[in-house]
PDB file of C-alpha atoms in Angstrom:
ATOM      1  CA  MET A1003    -114.136  93.010 -77.655  1.00  0.00           C
ATOM      2  CA  GLY A1004    -110.144  91.193 -77.924  1.00  0.00           C
ATOM      3  CA  ARG A1005    -107.474  93.594 -77.828  1.00  0.00           C
ATOM      4  CA  ILE A1006    -105.285  93.323 -80.911  1.00  0.00           C
ATOM      5  CA  ILE A1007    -101.275  93.474 -80.300  1.00  0.00           C
ATOM      6  CA  THR A1008     -98.546  93.502 -82.989  1.00  0.00           C
ATOM      7  CA  ILE A1009     -95.409  92.029 -82.321  1.00  0.00           C
ATOM      8  CA  ALA A1010     -92.546  94.052 -83.866  1.00  0.00           C
ATOM      9  CA  ASN A1011     -89.224  94.657 -84.935  1.00  0.00           C
ATOM     10  CA  GLN A1012     -87.404  95.374 -87.882  1.00  0.00           C
ATOM     11  CA  LYS A1013     -84.321  93.894 -87.323  1.00  0.00           C
ATOM     12  CA  GLY A1014     -83.847  90.264 -87.441  1.00  0.00           C
ATOM     13  CA  GLY A1015     -83.136  88.342 -84.515  1.00  0.00           C
ATOM     14  CA  VAL A1016     -83.969  89.718 -81.774  1.00  0.00           C
ATOM     15  CA  GLY A1017     -86.300  86.550 -79.729  1.00  0.00           C
ATOM     16  CA  LYS A1018     -90.013  88.954 -82.073  1.00  0.00           C
ATOM     17  CA  THR A1019     -91.672  85.161 -82.994  1.00  0.00           C
ATOM     18  CA  THR A1020     -90.202  83.847 -79.636  1.00  0.00           C
ATOM     19  CA  THR A1021     -92.158  85.837 -77.822  1.00  0.00           C
ATOM     20  CA  ALA A1022     -95.115  86.142 -79.809  1.00  0.00           C
ATOM     21  CA  VAL A1023     -95.764  81.916 -79.634  1.00  0.00           C
ATOM     22  CA  ASN A1024     -94.607  81.772 -76.034  1.00  0.00           C
ATOM     23  CA  LEU A1025     -96.662  85.072 -74.914  1.00  0.00           C
ATOM     24  CA  ALA A1026     -99.865  83.201 -76.754  1.00  0.00           C
ATOM     25  CA  ALA A1027     -99.417  79.928 -74.917  1.00  0.00           C
ATOM     26  CA  CYS A1028     -99.287  81.765 -71.124  1.00  0.00           C
ATOM     27  CA  LEU A1029    -101.920  84.270 -72.557  1.00  0.00           C
ATOM     28  CA  ALA A1030    -103.704  81.330 -73.018  1.00  0.00           C
ATOM     29  CA  SER A1031    -103.308  79.273 -70.013  1.00  0.00           C
ATOM     30  CA  ALA A1032    -103.708  81.938 -67.999  1.00  0.00           C
ATOM     31  CA  GLY A1033    -107.336  81.820 -69.017  1.00  0.00           C
ATOM     32  CA  GLN A1034    -107.501  84.343 -71.979  1.00  0.00           C
ATOM     33  CA  ILE A1035    -108.660  83.123 -75.072  1.00  0.00           C
ATOM     34  CA  THR A1036    -106.124  83.674 -77.267  1.00  0.00           C
ATOM     35  CA  LEU A1037    -105.674  83.943 -81.563  1.00  0.00           C
ATOM     36  CA  LEU A1038    -101.669  84.317 -82.839  1.00  0.00           C
ATOM     37  CA  VAL A1039    -101.986  85.098 -85.987  1.00  0.00           C
ATOM     38  CA  ASP A1040     -98.965  84.400 -88.198  1.00  0.00           C
ATOM     39  CA  CYS A1041     -97.825  87.542 -90.902  1.00  0.00           C
ATOM     40  CA  ASP A1042     -94.871  86.868 -91.777  1.00  0.00           C
ATOM     41  CA  PRO A1043     -93.891  84.741 -95.223  1.00  0.00           C
ATOM     42  CA  GLN A1044     -91.664  82.474 -93.033  1.00  0.00           C
ATOM     43  CA  GLY A1045     -94.111  81.261 -91.122  1.00  0.00           C
ATOM     44  CA  ASN A1046     -91.821  80.589 -87.839  1.00  0.00           C
ATOM     45  CA  ALA A1047     -94.494  81.228 -85.557  1.00  0.00           C
ATOM     46  CA  THR A1048     -97.244  77.944 -87.218  1.00  0.00           C
ATOM     47  CA  SER A1049     -93.965  75.763 -87.347  1.00  0.00           C
ATOM     48  CA  GLY A1050     -93.353  77.447 -83.318  1.00  0.00           C
ATOM     49  CA  LEU A1051     -96.845  75.705 -82.309  1.00  0.00           C
ATOM     50  CA  GLY A1052     -96.460  72.739 -84.228  1.00  0.00           C
ATOM     51  CA  VAL A1053     -98.836  72.985 -87.377  1.00  0.00           C
ATOM     52  CA  ASP A1054     -98.016  71.869 -90.214  1.00  0.00           C
ATOM     53  CA  LEU A1055     -99.495  73.042 -93.271  1.00  0.00           C
ATOM     54  CA  GLU A1056    -100.750  70.847 -96.506  1.00  0.00           C
ATOM     55  CA  PRO A1057    -101.304  72.161 -99.608  1.00  0.00           C
ATOM     56  CA  GLY A1058    -104.948  73.768-100.070  1.00  0.00           C
ATOM     57  CA  ASP A1059    -104.615  74.986 -95.916  1.00  0.00           C
ATOM     58  CA  PRO A1060    -106.007  78.038 -96.279  1.00  0.00           C
ATOM     59  CA  THR A1061    -104.136  80.566 -94.407  1.00  0.00           C
ATOM     60  CA  LEU A1062    -103.682  84.181 -94.068  1.00  0.00           C
ATOM     61  CA  TYR A1063    -102.404  84.020 -97.349  1.00  0.00           C
ATOM     62  CA  HIS A1064    -105.954  83.483 -99.148  1.00  0.00           C
ATOM     63  CA  VAL A1065    -107.293  85.365 -96.329  1.00  0.00           C
ATOM     64  CA  LEU A1066    -105.627  88.760 -97.148  1.00  0.00           C
ATOM     65  CA  ILE A1067    -106.757  87.846-101.357  1.00  0.00           C
ATOM     66  CA  ASP A1068    -110.118  87.365-100.114  1.00  0.00           C
ATOM     67  CA  GLN A1069    -110.359  83.166-100.467  1.00  0.00           C
ATOM     68  CA  VAL A1070    -111.604  83.033 -97.714  1.00  0.00           C
ATOM     69  CA  ALA A1071    -112.777  84.252 -94.611  1.00  0.00           C
ATOM     70  CA  ALA A1072    -110.771  84.199 -91.285  1.00  0.00           C
ATOM     71  CA  ARG A1073    -112.572  82.444 -89.337  1.00  0.00           C
ATOM     72  CA  ASP A1074    -112.365  79.679 -91.470  1.00  0.00           C
ATOM     73  CA  ALA A1075    -108.905  79.723 -91.544  1.00  0.00           C
ATOM     74  CA  VAL A1076    -108.099  79.604 -88.051  1.00  0.00           C
ATOM     75  CA  ARG A1077    -107.450  76.228 -86.354  1.00  0.00           C
ATOM     76  CA  ALA A1078    -107.120  74.816 -82.857  1.00  0.00           C
ATOM     77  CA  THR A1079    -103.748  74.133 -81.275  1.00  0.00           C
ATOM     78  CA  GLU A1080    -102.103  71.927 -78.588  1.00  0.00           C
ATOM     79  CA  VAL A1081    -102.684  74.672 -76.121  1.00  0.00           C
ATOM     80  CA  GLU A1082    -106.170  74.900 -74.564  1.00  0.00           C
ATOM     81  CA  HIS A1083    -107.625  78.453 -75.048  1.00  0.00           C
ATOM     82  CA  LEU A1084    -105.055  79.129 -78.150  1.00  0.00           C
ATOM     83  CA  HIS A1085    -106.387  79.198 -81.887  1.00  0.00           C
ATOM     84  CA  LEU A1086    -103.110  79.964 -84.588  1.00  0.00           C
ATOM     85  CA  LEU A1087    -103.757  81.560 -88.242  1.00  0.00           C
ATOM     86  CA  GLY A1088    -101.482  80.904 -89.496  1.00  0.00           C
ATOM     87  CA  SER A1089     -99.336  80.956 -92.749  1.00  0.00           C
ATOM     88  CA  ASP A1090     -96.320  80.126 -95.457  1.00  0.00           C
ATOM     89  CA  VAL A1091     -94.761  81.760 -98.142  1.00  0.00           C
ATOM     90  CA  ASN A1092     -97.657  81.880-100.521  1.00  0.00           C
ATOM     91  CA  LEU A1093     -97.517  85.116 -97.841  1.00  0.00           C
ATOM     92  CA  PHE A1094     -94.654  86.598 -99.774  1.00  0.00           C
ATOM     93  CA  GLY A1095     -96.327  87.095-102.768  1.00  0.00           C
ATOM     94  CA  ALA A1096     -99.395  89.247-100.712  1.00  0.00           C
ATOM     95  CA  GLU A1097     -97.358  92.106-101.425  1.00  0.00           C
ATOM     96  CA  VAL A1098     -97.208  92.183-104.878  1.00  0.00           C
ATOM     97  CA  GLU A1099    -100.998  91.359-105.319  1.00  0.00           C
ATOM     98  CA  LEU A1100    -102.490  93.611-102.872  1.00  0.00           C
ATOM     99  CA  ALA A1101     -99.525  96.687-103.567  1.00  0.00           C
ATOM    100  CA  GLY A1102    -102.198  98.179-106.143  1.00  0.00           C
ATOM    101  CA  SER A1103    -105.074  97.614-103.869  1.00  0.00           C
ATOM    102  CA  ALA A1104    -107.258 101.099-102.471  1.00  0.00           C
ATOM    103  CA  GLY A1105    -107.116 100.831 -99.079  1.00  0.00           C
ATOM    104  CA  ARG A1106    -104.046  98.083 -99.100  1.00  0.00           C
ATOM    105  CA  GLU A1107    -102.619  99.373 -95.355  1.00  0.00           C
ATOM    106  CA  ARG A1108    -106.243  98.224 -94.445  1.00  0.00           C
ATOM    107  CA  LEU A1109    -106.583  95.039 -95.941  1.00  0.00           C
ATOM    108  CA  LEU A1110    -105.682  93.003 -92.473  1.00  0.00           C
ATOM    109  CA  ALA A1111    -107.687  95.247 -90.270  1.00  0.00           C
ATOM    110  CA  GLU A1112    -110.891  93.943 -92.200  1.00  0.00           C
ATOM    111  CA  VAL A1113    -110.558  90.791 -92.242  1.00  0.00           C
ATOM    112  CA  LEU A1114    -109.600  90.547 -88.851  1.00  0.00           C
ATOM    113  CA  SER A1115    -112.567  93.009 -87.703  1.00  0.00           C
ATOM    114  CA  PRO A1116    -115.590  90.041 -87.420  1.00  0.00           C
ATOM    115  CA  LEU A1117    -113.295  87.844 -84.997  1.00  0.00           C
ATOM    116  CA  LYS A1118    -112.283  90.447 -82.416  1.00  0.00           C
ATOM    117  CA  ASP A1119    -115.228  89.374 -80.559  1.00  0.00           C
ATOM    118  CA  ASP A1120    -114.242  86.317 -80.020  1.00  0.00           C
ATOM    119  CA  TYR A1121    -110.982  86.095 -78.452  1.00  0.00           C
ATOM    120  CA  GLY A1122    -109.491  88.643 -75.751  1.00  0.00           C
ATOM    121  CA  TYR A1123    -106.320  88.710 -77.765  1.00  0.00           C
ATOM    122  CA  ILE A1124    -105.474  88.720 -80.987  1.00  0.00           C
ATOM    123  CA  LEU A1125    -101.162  89.081 -81.317  1.00  0.00           C
ATOM    124  CA  LEU A1126     -99.821  89.426 -84.625  1.00  0.00           C
ATOM    125  CA  ASP A1127     -96.445  88.370 -85.809  1.00  0.00           C
ATOM    126  CA  CYS A1128     -94.750  90.447 -87.753  1.00  0.00           C
ATOM    127  CA  PRO A1129     -91.995  89.583 -90.099  1.00  0.00           C
ATOM    128  CA  PRO A1130     -88.771  91.511 -89.721  1.00  0.00           C
ATOM    129  CA  SER A1131     -89.061  94.420 -91.804  1.00  0.00           C
ATOM    130  CA  LEU A1132     -90.756  97.541 -92.517  1.00  0.00           C
ATOM    131  CA  GLY A1133     -93.258  96.373 -95.583  1.00  0.00           C
ATOM    132  CA  LEU A1134     -96.507  96.078 -95.966  1.00  0.00           C
ATOM    133  CA  LEU A1135     -97.232  92.691 -94.625  1.00  0.00           C
ATOM    134  CA  THR A1136     -96.017  95.011 -91.082  1.00  0.00           C
ATOM    135  CA  LEU A1137     -98.022  98.201 -92.260  1.00  0.00           C
ATOM    136  CA  ASN A1138    -101.116  96.202 -92.212  1.00  0.00           C
ATOM    137  CA  ALA A1139    -100.214  94.770 -88.775  1.00  0.00           C
ATOM    138  CA  LEU A1140     -99.814  98.241 -87.820  1.00  0.00           C
ATOM    139  CA  THR A1141    -103.206  99.605 -88.529  1.00  0.00           C
ATOM    140  CA  ALA A1142    -104.649  96.664 -87.378  1.00  0.00           C
ATOM    141  CA  CYS A1143    -103.358  96.550 -84.089  1.00  0.00           C
ATOM    142  CA  ASP A1144    -104.142  98.650 -80.489  1.00  0.00           C
ATOM    143  CA  GLY A1145    -100.937  98.299 -79.167  1.00  0.00           C
ATOM    144  CA  VAL A1146     -97.598  97.445 -80.800  1.00  0.00           C
ATOM    145  CA  LEU A1147     -95.236  94.959 -78.232  1.00  0.00           C
ATOM    146  CA  VAL A1148     -91.270  95.580 -79.248  1.00  0.00           C
ATOM    147  CA  PRO A1149     -88.665  93.053 -78.226  1.00  0.00           C
ATOM    148  CA  LEU A1150     -85.486  94.509 -77.809  1.00  0.00           C
ATOM    149  CA  GLN A1151     -82.277  92.029 -77.560  1.00  0.00           C
ATOM    150  CA  THR A1152     -79.784  93.834 -75.445  1.00  0.00           C
ATOM    151  CA  GLU A1153     -77.515  94.876 -77.683  1.00  0.00           C
ATOM    152  CA  TYR A1154     -76.129  97.706 -79.074  1.00  0.00           C
ATOM    153  CA  TYR A1155     -77.288  98.189 -82.828  1.00  0.00           C
ATOM    154  CA  ALA A1156     -80.736  97.090 -81.338  1.00  0.00           C
ATOM    155  CA  LEU A1157     -80.835 100.737 -80.280  1.00  0.00           C
ATOM    156  CA  GLU A1158     -80.292 102.070 -83.738  1.00  0.00           C
ATOM    157  CA  GLY A1159     -83.235  99.885 -85.375  1.00  0.00           C
ATOM    158  CA  LEU A1160     -85.661 101.132 -82.275  1.00  0.00           C
ATOM    159  CA  THR A1161     -85.502 104.390 -83.819  1.00  0.00           C
ATOM    160  CA  GLN A1162     -86.734 103.540 -86.885  1.00  0.00           C
ATOM    161  CA  LEU A1163     -89.050 101.274 -85.695  1.00  0.00           C
ATOM    162  CA  LEU A1164     -90.546 104.450 -83.264  1.00  0.00           C
ATOM    163  CA  HIS A1165     -90.582 106.759 -86.427  1.00  0.00           C
ATOM    164  CA  THR A1166     -93.375 104.161 -88.424  1.00  0.00           C
ATOM    165  CA  ILE A1167     -95.240 103.724 -85.424  1.00  0.00           C
ATOM    166  CA  ALA A1168     -95.608 107.842 -85.025  1.00  0.00           C
ATOM    167  CA  ARG A1169     -96.051 107.878 -88.612  1.00  0.00           C
ATOM    168  CA  VAL A1170     -98.836 105.106 -88.687  1.00  0.00           C
ATOM    169  CA  ARG A1171    -100.671 107.235 -85.858  1.00  0.00           C
ATOM    170  CA  ARG A1172    -100.580 110.181 -87.496  1.00  0.00           C
ATOM    171  CA  THR A1173    -101.826 109.046 -90.798  1.00  0.00           C
ATOM    172  CA  LEU A1174    -103.532 105.599 -90.617  1.00  0.00           C
ATOM    173  CA  ASN A1175    -104.451 104.209 -86.588  1.00  0.00           C
ATOM    174  CA  PRO A1176    -104.872 107.253 -84.885  1.00  0.00           C
ATOM    175  CA  GLY A1177    -105.176 105.004 -81.563  1.00  0.00           C
ATOM    176  CA  LEU A1178    -102.307 103.218 -82.254  1.00  0.00           C
ATOM    177  CA  ARG A1179    -100.000 103.033 -79.422  1.00  0.00           C
ATOM    178  CA  MET A1180     -97.124 101.072 -77.700  1.00  0.00           C
ATOM    179  CA  GLU A1181     -98.019  98.577 -75.148  1.00  0.00           C
ATOM    180  CA  GLY A1182     -94.220  98.083 -73.777  1.00  0.00           C
ATOM    181  CA  ILE A1183     -90.871  97.566 -74.650  1.00  0.00           C
ATOM    182  CA  LEU A1184     -89.299  94.104 -73.679  1.00  0.00           C
ATOM    183  CA  LEU A1185     -85.734  93.272 -73.049  1.00  0.00           C
ATOM    184  CA  THR A1186     -84.870  89.976 -74.398  1.00  0.00           C
ATOM    185  CA  MET A1187     -81.865  87.741 -74.797  1.00  0.00           C
ATOM    186  CA  PHE A1188     -80.727  89.114 -71.202  1.00  0.00           C
ATOM    187  CA  ASP A1189     -77.334  87.891 -70.469  1.00  0.00           C
ATOM    188  CA  GLN A1190     -76.292  88.290 -67.083  1.00  0.00           C
ATOM    189  CA  ARG A1191     -73.049  88.178 -66.946  1.00  0.00           C
ATOM    190  CA  ASN A1192     -72.912  90.341 -69.906  1.00  0.00           C
ATOM    191  CA  ASN A1193     -71.697  93.929 -69.024  1.00  0.00           C
ATOM    192  CA  LEU A1194     -72.922  95.209 -72.291  1.00  0.00           C
ATOM    193  CA  SER A1195     -76.214  93.611 -71.609  1.00  0.00           C
ATOM    194  CA  HIS A1196     -76.557  95.489 -68.501  1.00  0.00           C
ATOM    195  CA  GLN A1197     -75.697  98.655 -69.652  1.00  0.00           C
ATOM    196  CA  VAL A1198     -78.328  98.258 -72.622  1.00  0.00           C
ATOM    197  CA  ALA A1199     -81.247  97.528 -70.333  1.00  0.00           C
ATOM    198  CA  GLU A1200     -80.145 100.864 -68.081  1.00  0.00           C
ATOM    199  CA  ASP A1201     -79.880 102.726 -71.300  1.00  0.00           C
ATOM    200  CA  VAL A1202     -83.310 102.216 -72.671  1.00  0.00           C
ATOM    201  CA  ARG A1203     -85.643 102.187 -69.140  1.00  0.00           C
ATOM    202  CA  GLY A1204     -83.338 105.564 -68.942  1.00  0.00           C
ATOM    203  CA  HIS A1205     -85.008 106.577 -72.326  1.00  0.00           C
ATOM    204  CA  PHE A1206     -87.870 105.216 -71.565  1.00  0.00           C
ATOM    205  CA  LYS A1207     -89.333 105.804 -68.888  1.00  0.00           C
ATOM    206  CA  GLY A1208     -92.095 103.828 -67.464  1.00  0.00           C
ATOM    207  CA  MET A1209     -93.026 101.941 -71.261  1.00  0.00           C
ATOM    208  CA  VAL A1210     -90.324  99.127 -70.574  1.00  0.00           C
ATOM    209  CA  TYR A1211     -91.515  95.433 -69.382  1.00  0.00           C
ATOM    210  CA  ASP A1212     -90.317  94.840 -65.885  1.00  0.00           C
ATOM    211  CA  THR A1213     -90.595  90.778 -67.276  1.00  0.00           C
ATOM    212  CA  VAL A1214     -86.913  90.208 -68.806  1.00  0.00           C
ATOM    213  CA  VAL A1215     -86.399  87.707 -70.616  1.00  0.00           C
ATOM    214  CA  PRO A1216     -83.095  85.953 -70.483  1.00  0.00           C
ATOM    215  CA  ARG A1217     -81.078  83.746 -72.520  1.00  0.00           C
ATOM    216  CA  ASN A1218     -82.236  80.214 -71.891  1.00  0.00           C
ATOM    217  CA  VAL A1219     -80.998  76.874 -73.872  1.00  0.00           C
ATOM    218  CA  ARG A1220     -84.817  75.505 -72.978  1.00  0.00           C
ATOM    219  CA  LEU A1221     -86.522  78.273 -75.504  1.00  0.00           C
ATOM    220  CA  SER A1222     -84.016  77.814 -77.920  1.00  0.00           C
ATOM    221  CA  GLU A1223     -84.510  74.390 -78.204  1.00  0.00           C
ATOM    222  CA  ALA A1224     -88.558  74.375 -77.476  1.00  0.00           C
ATOM    223  CA  PRO A1225     -89.475  75.474 -81.548  1.00  0.00           C
ATOM    224  CA  SER A1226     -87.915  72.531 -82.771  1.00  0.00           C
ATOM    225  CA  HIS A1227     -90.433  70.187 -81.092  1.00  0.00           C
ATOM    226  CA  GLY A1228     -93.211  72.826 -82.096  1.00  0.00           C
ATOM    227  CA  LEU A1229     -94.024  73.493 -78.920  1.00  0.00           C
ATOM    228  CA  PRO A1230     -94.002  76.411 -76.671  1.00  0.00           C
ATOM    229  CA  VAL A1231     -91.572  76.796 -73.874  1.00  0.00           C
ATOM    230  CA  ILE A1232     -94.941  76.386 -71.040  1.00  0.00           C
ATOM    231  CA  LEU A1233     -95.043  72.974 -72.800  1.00  0.00           C
ATOM    232  CA  TYR A1234     -91.621  71.860 -73.155  1.00  0.00           C
ATOM    233  CA  ASP A1235     -89.991  72.745 -69.680  1.00  0.00           C
ATOM    234  CA  SER A1236     -92.374  74.868 -68.290  1.00  0.00           C
ATOM    235  CA  ARG A1237     -90.027  75.206 -65.281  1.00  0.00           C
ATOM    236  CA  CYS A1238     -86.961  76.259 -66.950  1.00  0.00           C
ATOM    237  CA  ALA A1239     -86.068  79.869 -67.258  1.00  0.00           C
ATOM    238  CA  GLY A1240     -87.597  81.644 -70.374  1.00  0.00           C
ATOM    239  CA  ALA A1241     -90.890  79.794 -69.848  1.00  0.00           C
ATOM    240  CA  GLN A1242     -90.871  81.659 -65.773  1.00  0.00           C
ATOM    241  CA  SER A1243     -90.082  85.363 -68.418  1.00  0.00           C
ATOM    242  CA  TYR A1244     -93.075  84.504 -70.624  1.00  0.00           C
ATOM    243  CA  GLN A1245     -95.650  83.476 -67.489  1.00  0.00           C
ATOM    244  CA  ALA A1246     -94.914  86.944 -65.773  1.00  0.00           C
ATOM    245  CA  LEU A1247     -94.516  88.730 -69.148  1.00  0.00           C
ATOM    246  CA  ALA A1248     -97.775  87.561 -69.976  1.00  0.00           C
ATOM    247  CA  GLN A1249     -99.596  89.214 -66.345  1.00  0.00           C
ATOM    248  CA  GLU A1250     -97.655  92.304 -67.451  1.00  0.00           C
ATOM    249  CA  VAL A1251     -99.455  92.503 -70.805  1.00  0.00           C
ATOM    250  CA  ILE A1252    -103.153  91.582 -68.955  1.00  0.00           C
ATOM    251  CA  GLN A1253    -102.731  93.908 -66.490  1.00  0.00           C
ATOM    252  CA  GLY A1254    -102.400  97.170 -69.885  1.00  0.00           C
ATOM    253  CA  PRO A1255     -99.654  98.788 -71.194  1.00  0.00           C
ATOM    254  CA  ARG A1256     -97.224 100.612 -70.216  1.00  0.00           C
ATOM    255  CA  GLY A1257     -97.588 103.085 -73.067  1.00  0.00           C
ATOM    256  CA  ASN A1258     -99.520 105.274 -71.340  1.00  0.00           C
ATOM    257  CA  SER A1259     -98.840 108.664 -73.404  1.00  0.00           C
ATOM    258  CA  GLY A1260     -99.831 107.175 -76.555  1.00  0.00           C
ATOM    259  CA  ALA A1261     -97.222 106.095 -79.505  1.00  0.00           C
ATOM    260  CA  PRO A1262     -93.909 107.309 -78.649  1.00  0.00           C
ATOM    261  CA  GLN A1263     -92.984 110.760 -80.565  1.00  0.00           C
ATOM    262  CA  GLU A1264     -89.944 110.378 -83.576  1.00  0.00           C
ATOM    263  CA  GLY A1265     -87.128 110.969 -82.228  1.00  0.00           C
ATOM    264  CA  ARG A1266     -87.451 109.976 -78.754  1.00  0.00           C
ATOM    265  CA  ALA A1267     -84.731 106.995 -79.045  1.00  0.00           C
ATOM    266  CA  ALA A1268     -80.990 107.903 -78.696  1.00  0.00           C
TER     267      ALA A1268
END
């Protein structure tokens, strides 16, 4: 049965979709049958894999409003072993249309359930908010991977997210745990990057991945070509970082004690 990992951070611009796309591609290149589910109406994970959705193509929106089965909306990508359940702007309407539905927080878990035996990993890329789509992803998953930009304000956003994870664990998903915290956009020349990394590792001992994703031009360029970085430039520092992260993810969650308690972040 596949492991479902939600990649979430309500703060935008922290490398969340970059992590979702490139971790999925690196897991697949390591021989793991992987599904990436784009839960963000902006559809950046979809376009980042070079998928251009045509009008009428089934997306996560159609799956959630019960028009098509999830399996019928999944498509192959240019990366062997990597499939995509894509999204587009129609998904913006899902939160409104589903607001009054009974069990609306569990809809994603229900539609993904038939796919769990087909994949070793199912990654859920969330929007930069803590709305219904992110709540569905947290309810559907086994663990949460949090990309954290090595800047001061990132720590404040992390506190809010950890409170949400703790609440979801208590009320909707008792098995929810932290997969780990990934430091992103690390600038070796910047003292603040080093300070934030040190603070995060101090507060969350054992929960932070050894892998650190650096600021990398090739990593930033890859989405404009519709490619994960391992297909765009497999030798660059960004590609090597996500390949190392994939191996850490395969080894198992860093958050061995489950979801963190509220108030743990500084």
